[in-house]
PDB file of C-alpha atoms in Angstrom:
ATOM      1  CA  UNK A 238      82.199 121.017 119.612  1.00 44.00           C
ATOM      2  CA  UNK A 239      82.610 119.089 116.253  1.00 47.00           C
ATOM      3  CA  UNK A 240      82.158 115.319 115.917  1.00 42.00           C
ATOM      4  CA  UNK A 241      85.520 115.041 115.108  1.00 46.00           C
ATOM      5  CA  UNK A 242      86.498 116.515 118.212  1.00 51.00           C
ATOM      6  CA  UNK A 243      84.462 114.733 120.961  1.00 51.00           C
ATOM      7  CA  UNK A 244      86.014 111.696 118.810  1.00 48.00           C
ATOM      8  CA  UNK A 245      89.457 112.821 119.680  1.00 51.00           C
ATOM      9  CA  UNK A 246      88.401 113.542 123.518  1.00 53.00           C
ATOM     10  CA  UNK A 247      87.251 110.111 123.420  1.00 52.00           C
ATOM     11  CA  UNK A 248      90.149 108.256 121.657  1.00 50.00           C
ATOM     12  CA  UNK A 249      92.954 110.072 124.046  1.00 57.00           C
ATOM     13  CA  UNK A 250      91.440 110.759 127.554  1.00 63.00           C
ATOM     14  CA  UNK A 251      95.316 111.201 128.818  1.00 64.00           C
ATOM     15  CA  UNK A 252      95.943 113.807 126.217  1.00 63.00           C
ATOM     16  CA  UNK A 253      92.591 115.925 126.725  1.00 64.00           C
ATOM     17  CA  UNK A 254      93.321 115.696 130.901  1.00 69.00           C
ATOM     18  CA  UNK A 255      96.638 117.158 130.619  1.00 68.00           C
ATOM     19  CA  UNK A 256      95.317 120.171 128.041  1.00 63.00           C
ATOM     20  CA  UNK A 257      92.265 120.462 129.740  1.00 69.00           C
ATOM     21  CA  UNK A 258      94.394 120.829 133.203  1.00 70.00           C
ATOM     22  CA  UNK A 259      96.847 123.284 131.771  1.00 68.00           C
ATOM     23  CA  UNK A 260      93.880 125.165 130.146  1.00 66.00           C
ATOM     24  CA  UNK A 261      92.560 125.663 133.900  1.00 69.00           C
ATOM     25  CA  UNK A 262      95.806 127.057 134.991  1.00 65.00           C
ATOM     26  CA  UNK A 263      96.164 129.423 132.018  1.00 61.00           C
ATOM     27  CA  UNK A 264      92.320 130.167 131.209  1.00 57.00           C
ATOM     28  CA  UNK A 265      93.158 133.748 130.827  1.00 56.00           C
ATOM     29  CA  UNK A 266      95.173 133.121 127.448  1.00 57.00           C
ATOM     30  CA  UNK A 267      92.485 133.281 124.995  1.00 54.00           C
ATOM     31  CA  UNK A 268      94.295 131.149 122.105  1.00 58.00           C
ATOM     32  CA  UNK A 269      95.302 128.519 124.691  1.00 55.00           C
ATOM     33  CA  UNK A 270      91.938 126.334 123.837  1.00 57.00           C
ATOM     34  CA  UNK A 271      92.332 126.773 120.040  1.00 63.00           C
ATOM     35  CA  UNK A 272      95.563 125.717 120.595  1.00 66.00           C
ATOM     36  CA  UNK A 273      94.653 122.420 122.984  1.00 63.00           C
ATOM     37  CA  UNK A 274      91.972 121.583 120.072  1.00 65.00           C
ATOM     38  CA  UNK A 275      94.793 121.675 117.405  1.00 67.00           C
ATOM     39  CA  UNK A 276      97.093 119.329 119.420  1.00 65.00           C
ATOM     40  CA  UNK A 277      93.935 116.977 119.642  1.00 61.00           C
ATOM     41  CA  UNK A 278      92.990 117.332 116.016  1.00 61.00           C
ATOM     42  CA  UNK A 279      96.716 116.786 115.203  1.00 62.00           C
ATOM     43  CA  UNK A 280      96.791 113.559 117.342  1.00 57.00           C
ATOM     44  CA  UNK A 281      93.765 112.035 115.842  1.00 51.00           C
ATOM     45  CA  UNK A 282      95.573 112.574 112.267  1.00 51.00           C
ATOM     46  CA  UNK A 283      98.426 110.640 113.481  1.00 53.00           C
ATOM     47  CA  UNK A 284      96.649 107.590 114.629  1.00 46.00           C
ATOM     48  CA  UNK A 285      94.484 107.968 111.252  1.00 45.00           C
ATOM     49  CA  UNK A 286      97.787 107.635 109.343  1.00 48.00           C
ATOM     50  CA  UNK A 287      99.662 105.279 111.294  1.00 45.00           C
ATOM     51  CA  UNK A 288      97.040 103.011 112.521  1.00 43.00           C
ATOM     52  CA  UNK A 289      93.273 103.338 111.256  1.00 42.00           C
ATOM     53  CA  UNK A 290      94.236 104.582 107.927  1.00 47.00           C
ATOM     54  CA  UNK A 291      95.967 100.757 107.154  1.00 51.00           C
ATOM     55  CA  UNK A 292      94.160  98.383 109.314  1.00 63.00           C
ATOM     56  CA  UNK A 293      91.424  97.241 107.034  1.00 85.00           C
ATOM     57  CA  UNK A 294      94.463  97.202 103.592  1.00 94.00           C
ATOM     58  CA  UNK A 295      96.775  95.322 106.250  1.00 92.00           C
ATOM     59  CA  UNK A 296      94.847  92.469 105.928  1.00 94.00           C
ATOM     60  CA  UNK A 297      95.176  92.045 101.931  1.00 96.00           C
ATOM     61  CA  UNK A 298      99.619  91.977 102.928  1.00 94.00           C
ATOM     62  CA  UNK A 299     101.192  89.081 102.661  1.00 92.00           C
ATOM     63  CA  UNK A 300     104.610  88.245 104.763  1.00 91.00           C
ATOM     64  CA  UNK A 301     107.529  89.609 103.079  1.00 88.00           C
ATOM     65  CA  UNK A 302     106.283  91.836 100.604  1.00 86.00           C
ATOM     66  CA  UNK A 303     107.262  95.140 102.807  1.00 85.00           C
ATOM     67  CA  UNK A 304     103.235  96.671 102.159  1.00 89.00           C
ATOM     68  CA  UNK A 305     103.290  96.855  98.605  1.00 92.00           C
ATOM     69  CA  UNK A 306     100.576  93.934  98.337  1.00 96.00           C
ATOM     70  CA  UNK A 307      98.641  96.646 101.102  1.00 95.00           C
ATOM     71  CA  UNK A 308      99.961  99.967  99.242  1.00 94.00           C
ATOM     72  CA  UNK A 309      98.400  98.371  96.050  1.00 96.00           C
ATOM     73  CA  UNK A 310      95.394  97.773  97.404  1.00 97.00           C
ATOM     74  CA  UNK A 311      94.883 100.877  99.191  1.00 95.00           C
ATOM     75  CA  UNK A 312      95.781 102.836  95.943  1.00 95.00           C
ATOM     76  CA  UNK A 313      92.769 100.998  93.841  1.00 97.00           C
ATOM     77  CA  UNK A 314      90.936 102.126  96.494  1.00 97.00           C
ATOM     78  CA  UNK A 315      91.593 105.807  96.511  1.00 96.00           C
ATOM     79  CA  UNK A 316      90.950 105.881  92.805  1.00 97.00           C
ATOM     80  CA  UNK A 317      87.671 104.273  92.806  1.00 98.00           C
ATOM     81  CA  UNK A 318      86.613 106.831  95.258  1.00 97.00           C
ATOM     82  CA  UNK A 319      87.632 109.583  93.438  1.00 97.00           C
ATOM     83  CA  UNK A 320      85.625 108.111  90.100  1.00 98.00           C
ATOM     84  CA  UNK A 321      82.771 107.794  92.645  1.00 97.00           C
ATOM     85  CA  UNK A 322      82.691 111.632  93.721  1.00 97.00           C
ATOM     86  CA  UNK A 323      81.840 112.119  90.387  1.00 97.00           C
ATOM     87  CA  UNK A 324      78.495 110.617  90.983  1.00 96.00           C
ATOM     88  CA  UNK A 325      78.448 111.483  94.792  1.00 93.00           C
ATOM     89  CA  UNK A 326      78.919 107.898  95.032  1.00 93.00           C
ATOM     90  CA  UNK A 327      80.172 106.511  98.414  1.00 93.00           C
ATOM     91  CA  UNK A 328      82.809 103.124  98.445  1.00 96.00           C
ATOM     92  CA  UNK A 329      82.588 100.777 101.219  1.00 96.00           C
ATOM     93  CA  UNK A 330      85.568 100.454 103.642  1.00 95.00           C
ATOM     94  CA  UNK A 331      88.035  97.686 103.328  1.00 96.00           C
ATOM     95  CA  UNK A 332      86.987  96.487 106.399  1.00 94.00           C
ATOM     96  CA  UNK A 333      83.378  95.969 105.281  1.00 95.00           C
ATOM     97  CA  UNK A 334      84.279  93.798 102.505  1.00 96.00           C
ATOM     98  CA  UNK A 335      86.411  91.044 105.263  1.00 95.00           C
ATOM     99  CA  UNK A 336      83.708  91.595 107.596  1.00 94.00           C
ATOM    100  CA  UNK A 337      80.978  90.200 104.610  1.00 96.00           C
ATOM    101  CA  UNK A 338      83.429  87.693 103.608  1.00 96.00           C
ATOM    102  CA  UNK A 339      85.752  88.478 100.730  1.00 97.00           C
ATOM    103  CA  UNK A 340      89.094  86.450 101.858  1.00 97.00           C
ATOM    104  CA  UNK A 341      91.431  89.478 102.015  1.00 97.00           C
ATOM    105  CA  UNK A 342      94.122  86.612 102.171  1.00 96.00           C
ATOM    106  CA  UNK A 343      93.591  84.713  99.360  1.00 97.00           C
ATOM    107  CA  UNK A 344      93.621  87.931  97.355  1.00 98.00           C
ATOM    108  CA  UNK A 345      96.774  89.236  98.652  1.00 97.00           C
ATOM    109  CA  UNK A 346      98.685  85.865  97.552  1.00 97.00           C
ATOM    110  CA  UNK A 347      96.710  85.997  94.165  1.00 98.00           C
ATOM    111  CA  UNK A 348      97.866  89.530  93.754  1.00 98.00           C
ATOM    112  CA  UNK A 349     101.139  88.383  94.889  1.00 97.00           C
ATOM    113  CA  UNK A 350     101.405  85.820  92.514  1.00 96.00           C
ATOM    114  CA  UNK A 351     100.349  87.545  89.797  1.00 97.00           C
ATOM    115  CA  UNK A 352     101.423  91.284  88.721  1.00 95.00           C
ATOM    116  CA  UNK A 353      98.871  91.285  85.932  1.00 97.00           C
ATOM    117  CA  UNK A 354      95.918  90.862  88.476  1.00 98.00           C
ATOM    118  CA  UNK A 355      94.210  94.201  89.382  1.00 98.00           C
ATOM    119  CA  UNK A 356      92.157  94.445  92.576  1.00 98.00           C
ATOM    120  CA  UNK A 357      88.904  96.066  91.860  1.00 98.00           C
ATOM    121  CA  UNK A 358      86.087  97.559  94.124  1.00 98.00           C
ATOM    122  CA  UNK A 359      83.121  97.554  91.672  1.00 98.00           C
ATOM    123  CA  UNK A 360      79.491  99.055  92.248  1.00 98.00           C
ATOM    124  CA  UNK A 361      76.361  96.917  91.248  1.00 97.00           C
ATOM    125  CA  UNK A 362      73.367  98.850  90.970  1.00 96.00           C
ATOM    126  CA  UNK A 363      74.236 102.172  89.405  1.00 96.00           C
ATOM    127  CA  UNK A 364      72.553 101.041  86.122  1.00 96.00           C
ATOM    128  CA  UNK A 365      73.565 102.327  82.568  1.00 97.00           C
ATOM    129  CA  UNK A 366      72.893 105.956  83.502  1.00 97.00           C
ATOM    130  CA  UNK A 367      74.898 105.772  85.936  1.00 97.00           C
ATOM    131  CA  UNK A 368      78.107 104.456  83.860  1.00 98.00           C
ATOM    132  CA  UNK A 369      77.296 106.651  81.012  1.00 98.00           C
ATOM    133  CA  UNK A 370      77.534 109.508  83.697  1.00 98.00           C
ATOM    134  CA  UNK A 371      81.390 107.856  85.235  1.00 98.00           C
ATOM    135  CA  UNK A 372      82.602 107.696  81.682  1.00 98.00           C
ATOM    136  CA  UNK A 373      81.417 111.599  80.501  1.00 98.00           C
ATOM    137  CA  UNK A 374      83.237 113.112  83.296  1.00 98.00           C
ATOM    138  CA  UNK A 375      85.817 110.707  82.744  1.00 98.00           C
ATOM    139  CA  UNK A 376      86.079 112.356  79.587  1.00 98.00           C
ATOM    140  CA  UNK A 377      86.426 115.874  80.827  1.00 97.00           C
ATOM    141  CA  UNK A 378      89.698 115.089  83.092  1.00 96.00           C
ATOM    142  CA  UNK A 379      92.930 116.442  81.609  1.00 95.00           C
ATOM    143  CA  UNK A 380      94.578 114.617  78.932  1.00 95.00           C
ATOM    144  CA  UNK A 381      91.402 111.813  78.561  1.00 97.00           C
ATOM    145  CA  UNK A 382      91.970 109.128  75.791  1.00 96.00           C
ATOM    146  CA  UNK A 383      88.056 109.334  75.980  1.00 98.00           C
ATOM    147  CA  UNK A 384      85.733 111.077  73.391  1.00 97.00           C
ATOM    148  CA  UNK A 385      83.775 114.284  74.664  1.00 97.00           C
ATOM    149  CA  UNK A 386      80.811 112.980  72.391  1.00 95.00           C
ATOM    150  CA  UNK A 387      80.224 109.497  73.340  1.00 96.00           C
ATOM    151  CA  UNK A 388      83.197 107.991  75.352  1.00 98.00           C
ATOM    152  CA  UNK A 389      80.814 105.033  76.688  1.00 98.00           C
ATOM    153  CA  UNK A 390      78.534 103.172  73.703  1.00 98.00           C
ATOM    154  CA  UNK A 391      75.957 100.190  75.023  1.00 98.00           C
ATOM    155  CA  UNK A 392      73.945  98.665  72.131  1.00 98.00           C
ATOM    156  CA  UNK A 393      70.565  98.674  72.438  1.00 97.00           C
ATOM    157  CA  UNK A 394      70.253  95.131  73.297  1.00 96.00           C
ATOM    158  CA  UNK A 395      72.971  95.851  76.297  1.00 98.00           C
ATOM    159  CA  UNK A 396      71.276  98.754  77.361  1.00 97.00           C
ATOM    160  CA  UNK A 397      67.742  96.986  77.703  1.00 96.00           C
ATOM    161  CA  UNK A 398      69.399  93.844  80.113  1.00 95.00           C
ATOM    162  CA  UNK A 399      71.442  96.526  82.150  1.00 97.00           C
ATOM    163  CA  UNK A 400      69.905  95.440  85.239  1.00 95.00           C
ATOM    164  CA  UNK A 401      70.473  91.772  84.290  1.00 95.00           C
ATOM    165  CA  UNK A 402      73.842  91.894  83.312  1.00 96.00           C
ATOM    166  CA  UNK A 403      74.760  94.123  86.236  1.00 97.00           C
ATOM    167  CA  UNK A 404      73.545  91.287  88.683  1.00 96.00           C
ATOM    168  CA  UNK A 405      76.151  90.482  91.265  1.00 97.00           C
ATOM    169  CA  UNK A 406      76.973  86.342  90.289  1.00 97.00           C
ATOM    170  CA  UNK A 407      75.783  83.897  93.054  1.00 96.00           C
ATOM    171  CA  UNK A 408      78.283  83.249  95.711  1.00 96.00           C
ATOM    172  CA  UNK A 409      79.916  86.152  95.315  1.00 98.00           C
ATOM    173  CA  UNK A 410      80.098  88.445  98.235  1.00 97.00           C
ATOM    174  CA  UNK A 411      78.813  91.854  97.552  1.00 97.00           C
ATOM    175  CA  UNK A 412      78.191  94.829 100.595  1.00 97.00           C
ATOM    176  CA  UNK A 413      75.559  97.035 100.291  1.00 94.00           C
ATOM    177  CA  UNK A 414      75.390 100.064 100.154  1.00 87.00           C
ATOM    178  CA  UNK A 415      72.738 102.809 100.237  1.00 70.00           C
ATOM    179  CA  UNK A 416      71.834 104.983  97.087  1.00 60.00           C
ATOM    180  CA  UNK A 417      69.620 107.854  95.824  1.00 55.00           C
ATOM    181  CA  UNK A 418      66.086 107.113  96.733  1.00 53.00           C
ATOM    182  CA  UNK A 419      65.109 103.567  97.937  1.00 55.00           C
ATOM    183  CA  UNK A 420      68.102 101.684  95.859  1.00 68.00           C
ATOM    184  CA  UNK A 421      71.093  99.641  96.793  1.00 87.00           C
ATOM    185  CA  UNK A 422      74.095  99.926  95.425  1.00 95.00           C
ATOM    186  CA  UNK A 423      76.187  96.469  96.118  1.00 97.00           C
ATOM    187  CA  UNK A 424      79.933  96.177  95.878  1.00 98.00           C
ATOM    188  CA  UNK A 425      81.692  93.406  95.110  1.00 98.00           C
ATOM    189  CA  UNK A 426      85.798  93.309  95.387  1.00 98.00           C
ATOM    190  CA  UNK A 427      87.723  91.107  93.065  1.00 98.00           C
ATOM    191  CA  UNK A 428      90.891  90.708  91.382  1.00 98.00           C
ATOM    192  CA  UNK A 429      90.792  90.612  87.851  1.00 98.00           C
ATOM    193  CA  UNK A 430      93.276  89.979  85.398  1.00 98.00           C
ATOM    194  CA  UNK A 431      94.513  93.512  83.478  1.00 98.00           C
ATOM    195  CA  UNK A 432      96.364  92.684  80.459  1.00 97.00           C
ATOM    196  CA  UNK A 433      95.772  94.520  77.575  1.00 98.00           C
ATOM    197  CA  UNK A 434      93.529  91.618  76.183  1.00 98.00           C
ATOM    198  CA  UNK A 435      91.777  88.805  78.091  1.00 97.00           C
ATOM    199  CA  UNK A 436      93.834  85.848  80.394  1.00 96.00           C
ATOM    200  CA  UNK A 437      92.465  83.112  78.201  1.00 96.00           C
ATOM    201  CA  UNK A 438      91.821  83.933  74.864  1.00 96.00           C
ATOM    202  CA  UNK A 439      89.913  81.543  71.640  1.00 95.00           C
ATOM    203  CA  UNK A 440      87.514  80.343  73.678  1.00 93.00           C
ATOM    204  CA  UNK A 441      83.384  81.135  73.976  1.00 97.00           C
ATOM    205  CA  UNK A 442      81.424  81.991  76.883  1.00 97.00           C
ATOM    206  CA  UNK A 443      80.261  78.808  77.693  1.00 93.00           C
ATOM    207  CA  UNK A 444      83.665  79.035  79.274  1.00 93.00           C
ATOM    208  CA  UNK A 445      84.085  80.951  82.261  1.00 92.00           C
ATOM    209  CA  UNK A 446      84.158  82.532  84.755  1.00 96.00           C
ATOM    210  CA  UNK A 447      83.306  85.917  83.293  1.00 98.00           C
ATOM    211  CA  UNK A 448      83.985  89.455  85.363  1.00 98.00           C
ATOM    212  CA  UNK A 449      80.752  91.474  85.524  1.00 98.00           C
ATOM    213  CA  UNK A 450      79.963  94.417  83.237  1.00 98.00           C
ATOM    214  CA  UNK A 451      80.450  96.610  86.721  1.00 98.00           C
ATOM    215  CA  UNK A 452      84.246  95.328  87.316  1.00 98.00           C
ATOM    216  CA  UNK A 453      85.271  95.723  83.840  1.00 98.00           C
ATOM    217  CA  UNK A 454      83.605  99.070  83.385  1.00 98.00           C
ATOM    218  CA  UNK A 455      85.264 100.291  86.333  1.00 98.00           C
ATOM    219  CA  UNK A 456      88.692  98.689  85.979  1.00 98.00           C
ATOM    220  CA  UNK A 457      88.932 100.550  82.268  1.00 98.00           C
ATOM    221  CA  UNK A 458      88.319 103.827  84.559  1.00 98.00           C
ATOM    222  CA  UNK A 459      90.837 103.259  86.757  1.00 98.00           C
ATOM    223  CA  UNK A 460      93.276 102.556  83.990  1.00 97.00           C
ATOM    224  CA  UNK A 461      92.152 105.721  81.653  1.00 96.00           C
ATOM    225  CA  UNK A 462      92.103 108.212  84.730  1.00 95.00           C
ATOM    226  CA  UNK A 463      95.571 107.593  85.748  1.00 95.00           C
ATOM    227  CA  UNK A 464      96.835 107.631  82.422  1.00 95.00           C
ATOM    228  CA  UNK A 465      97.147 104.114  81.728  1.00 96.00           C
ATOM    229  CA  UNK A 466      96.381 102.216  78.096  1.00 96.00           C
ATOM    230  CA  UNK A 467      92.974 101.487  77.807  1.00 98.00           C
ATOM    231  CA  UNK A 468      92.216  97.931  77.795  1.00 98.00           C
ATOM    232  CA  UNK A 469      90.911  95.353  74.789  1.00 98.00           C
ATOM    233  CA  UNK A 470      92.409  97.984  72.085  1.00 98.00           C
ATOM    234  CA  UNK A 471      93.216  94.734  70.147  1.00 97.00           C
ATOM    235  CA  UNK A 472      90.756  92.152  71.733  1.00 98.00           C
ATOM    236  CA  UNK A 473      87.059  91.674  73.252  1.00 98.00           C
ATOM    237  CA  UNK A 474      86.429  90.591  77.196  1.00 98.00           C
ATOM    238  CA  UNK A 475      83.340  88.378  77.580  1.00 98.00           C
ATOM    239  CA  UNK A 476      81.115  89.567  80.560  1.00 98.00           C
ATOM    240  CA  UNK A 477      79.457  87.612  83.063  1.00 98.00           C
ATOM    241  CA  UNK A 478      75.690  87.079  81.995  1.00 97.00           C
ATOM    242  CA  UNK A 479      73.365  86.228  79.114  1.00 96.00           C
ATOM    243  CA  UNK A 480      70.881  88.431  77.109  1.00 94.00           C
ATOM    244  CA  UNK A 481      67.242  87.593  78.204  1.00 79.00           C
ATOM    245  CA  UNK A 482      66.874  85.309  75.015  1.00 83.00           C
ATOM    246  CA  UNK A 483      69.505  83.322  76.556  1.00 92.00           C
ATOM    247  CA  UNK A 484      71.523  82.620  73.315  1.00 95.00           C
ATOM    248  CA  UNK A 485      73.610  86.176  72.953  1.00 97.00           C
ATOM    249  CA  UNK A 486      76.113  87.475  76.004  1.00 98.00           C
ATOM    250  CA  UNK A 487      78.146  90.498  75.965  1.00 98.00           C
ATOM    251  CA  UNK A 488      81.316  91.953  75.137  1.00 98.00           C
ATOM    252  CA  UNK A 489      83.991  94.734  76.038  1.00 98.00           C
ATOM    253  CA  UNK A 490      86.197  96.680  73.783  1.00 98.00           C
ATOM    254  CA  UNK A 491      87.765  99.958  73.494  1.00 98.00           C
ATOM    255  CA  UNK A 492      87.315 101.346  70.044  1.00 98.00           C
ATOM    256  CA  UNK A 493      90.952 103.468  70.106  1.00 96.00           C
ATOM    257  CA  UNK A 494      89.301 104.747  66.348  1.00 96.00           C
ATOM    258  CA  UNK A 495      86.299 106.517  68.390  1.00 97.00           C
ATOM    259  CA  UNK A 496      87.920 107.072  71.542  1.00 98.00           C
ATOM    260  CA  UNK A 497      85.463 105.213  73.160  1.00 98.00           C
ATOM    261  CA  UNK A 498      84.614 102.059  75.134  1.00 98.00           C
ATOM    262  CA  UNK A 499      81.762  99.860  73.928  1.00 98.00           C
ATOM    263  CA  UNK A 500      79.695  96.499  75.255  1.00 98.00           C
ATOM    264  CA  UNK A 501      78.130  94.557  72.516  1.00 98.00           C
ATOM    265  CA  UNK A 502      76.848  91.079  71.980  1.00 97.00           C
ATOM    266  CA  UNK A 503      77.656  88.010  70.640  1.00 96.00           C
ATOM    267  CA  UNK A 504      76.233  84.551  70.695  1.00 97.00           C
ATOM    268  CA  UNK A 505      77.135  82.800  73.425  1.00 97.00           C
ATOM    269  CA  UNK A 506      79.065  80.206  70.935  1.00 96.00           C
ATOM    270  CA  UNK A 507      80.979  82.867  69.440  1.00 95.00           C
ATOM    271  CA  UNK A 508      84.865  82.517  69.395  1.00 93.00           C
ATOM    272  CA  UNK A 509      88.093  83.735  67.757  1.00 92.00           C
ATOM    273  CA  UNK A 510      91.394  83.880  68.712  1.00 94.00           C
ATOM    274  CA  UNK A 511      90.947  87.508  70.104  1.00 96.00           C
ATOM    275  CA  UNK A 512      87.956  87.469  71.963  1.00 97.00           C
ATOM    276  CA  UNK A 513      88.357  85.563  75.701  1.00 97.00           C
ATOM    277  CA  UNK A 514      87.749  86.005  79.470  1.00 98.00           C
ATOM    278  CA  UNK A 515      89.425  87.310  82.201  1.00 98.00           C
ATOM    279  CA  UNK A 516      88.538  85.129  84.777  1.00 98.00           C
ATOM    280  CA  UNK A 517      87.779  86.721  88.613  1.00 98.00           C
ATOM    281  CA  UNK A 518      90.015  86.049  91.196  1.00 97.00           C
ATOM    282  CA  UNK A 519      87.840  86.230  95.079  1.00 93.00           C
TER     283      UNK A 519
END
């Protein structure tokens, strides 16, 4: 018997009596207990969808809003874990991110409030490997604005604080998650603003708050693999975090010229009237 099924047998103890009773009476029909397991399996499928399958995005709803704050949620979702199969990566539940903390309710108003905020499930720990691996198969979906050659470019100075810069800010709730060999991967769940350049714009990064290098890599996925423009075509994103000489921070961009994305860095004093943040919401 599968997993799946003792599950079932366990979740409806009515439903398996009465099959399991009319499989006694008729135990000389030899499809009768394939048939018992398929009305079980096809149970279990129903509560999934009607039940488990929203409970953990029914807490991001807010009254009035007919789902769509939940729907929207639960889509962001589905597409980070189909960038994550790309990796074999696994995404926490929704439910794991209220039960460490993240205020599903404050981010359902703030996404409520605000159409340009994007709620993003983003994995710390994956290092620049791991990215450069997202963005190449990224790449090699259907109709990709990305380049084949090089569709993710870290300078050498980004590439050499990855594990910095990829540190999950303090007081930010992050779930962990295990990873190949004896790393952690740990998520965090924000809302970030999506325009096509930053929220606030002219200023340095002295002022934040900044979205990690994780959340803004993976909200430019989510945009590019459903078709979506790439962000900061016209404009740079500060990141959260400072080089380990303290005086240089980096930046996002999408080069549309080279079809890629790239994370540079600027001094931390830098600032122009297209480079800004987009400040976290969570």
């Amino acid at each position: 018997m599968s997993d799946e099924l003792q599950l079932a047998r366990l979740l409806f103890p009515a439903l398996v009596s009465e099959l399991d009773d009319a499989f006694a009476v008729h135990a000389t029909e030899p499809t009768l207990a394939d048939t018992a397991d398929a009305a079980i399996a096809a149970a279990v499928q129903q509560f999934h969808d009607t039940e488990l399958g929203r409970t953990g995005f029914d807490a991001f709803e807010v009254p009035g809003r007919n789902g769509d704050i939940s729907t929207k949620v639960a889509v962001a979702f589905d597409e980070v874990r189909r960038i994550m199969t790309w990796i074999g990566g696994d995404v926490p539940e929704p439910e794991a991110f209220v039960a460490a903390g993240v205020d599903a309710g404050k981010l359902g108003t703030a996404l409520a409030g605000n159409s340009d905020l994007a709620i993003v499930p983003a994995p710390h720990g994956i290092g620049a490997e791991g990215w450069r691996s997202l963005f190449r198969a990224a790449a090699r979906q259907p109709g990709s604005q990305l380049s084949l050659a090089d569709p993710l470019v870290l300078a050498e100075e980004i590439a050499l604080s990855f594990p910095v810069l990829d540190e999950v800010p303090e007081g930010v709730v992050r779930v962990p998650i295990d990873a190949a060999g004896e790393s952690k991967v740990y998520w965090t769940l924000r809302a970030i603003p999506s325009g096509a350049a930053p929220a606030v714009l002219g200023l340095s990064h002295l002022h934040g708050p900044h979205l990690t290098i994780a959340e803004m890599l993976m909200l430019q996925l989510m945009r590019l693999t459903r078709g979506a423009d790439p962000l900061d075509a016209r404009s740079f994103t500060w990141l959260d975090g400072v080089l380990t000489d303290g005086r240089f921070a980096a930046r996002h961009v999408f080069d549309a010229g080279e079809r890629n994305v790239r994370v540079t860095s600027r001094e931390v004093g830098n600032q122009g009237p297209h480079l800004g943040a987009r400040p976290p919401v969570g």
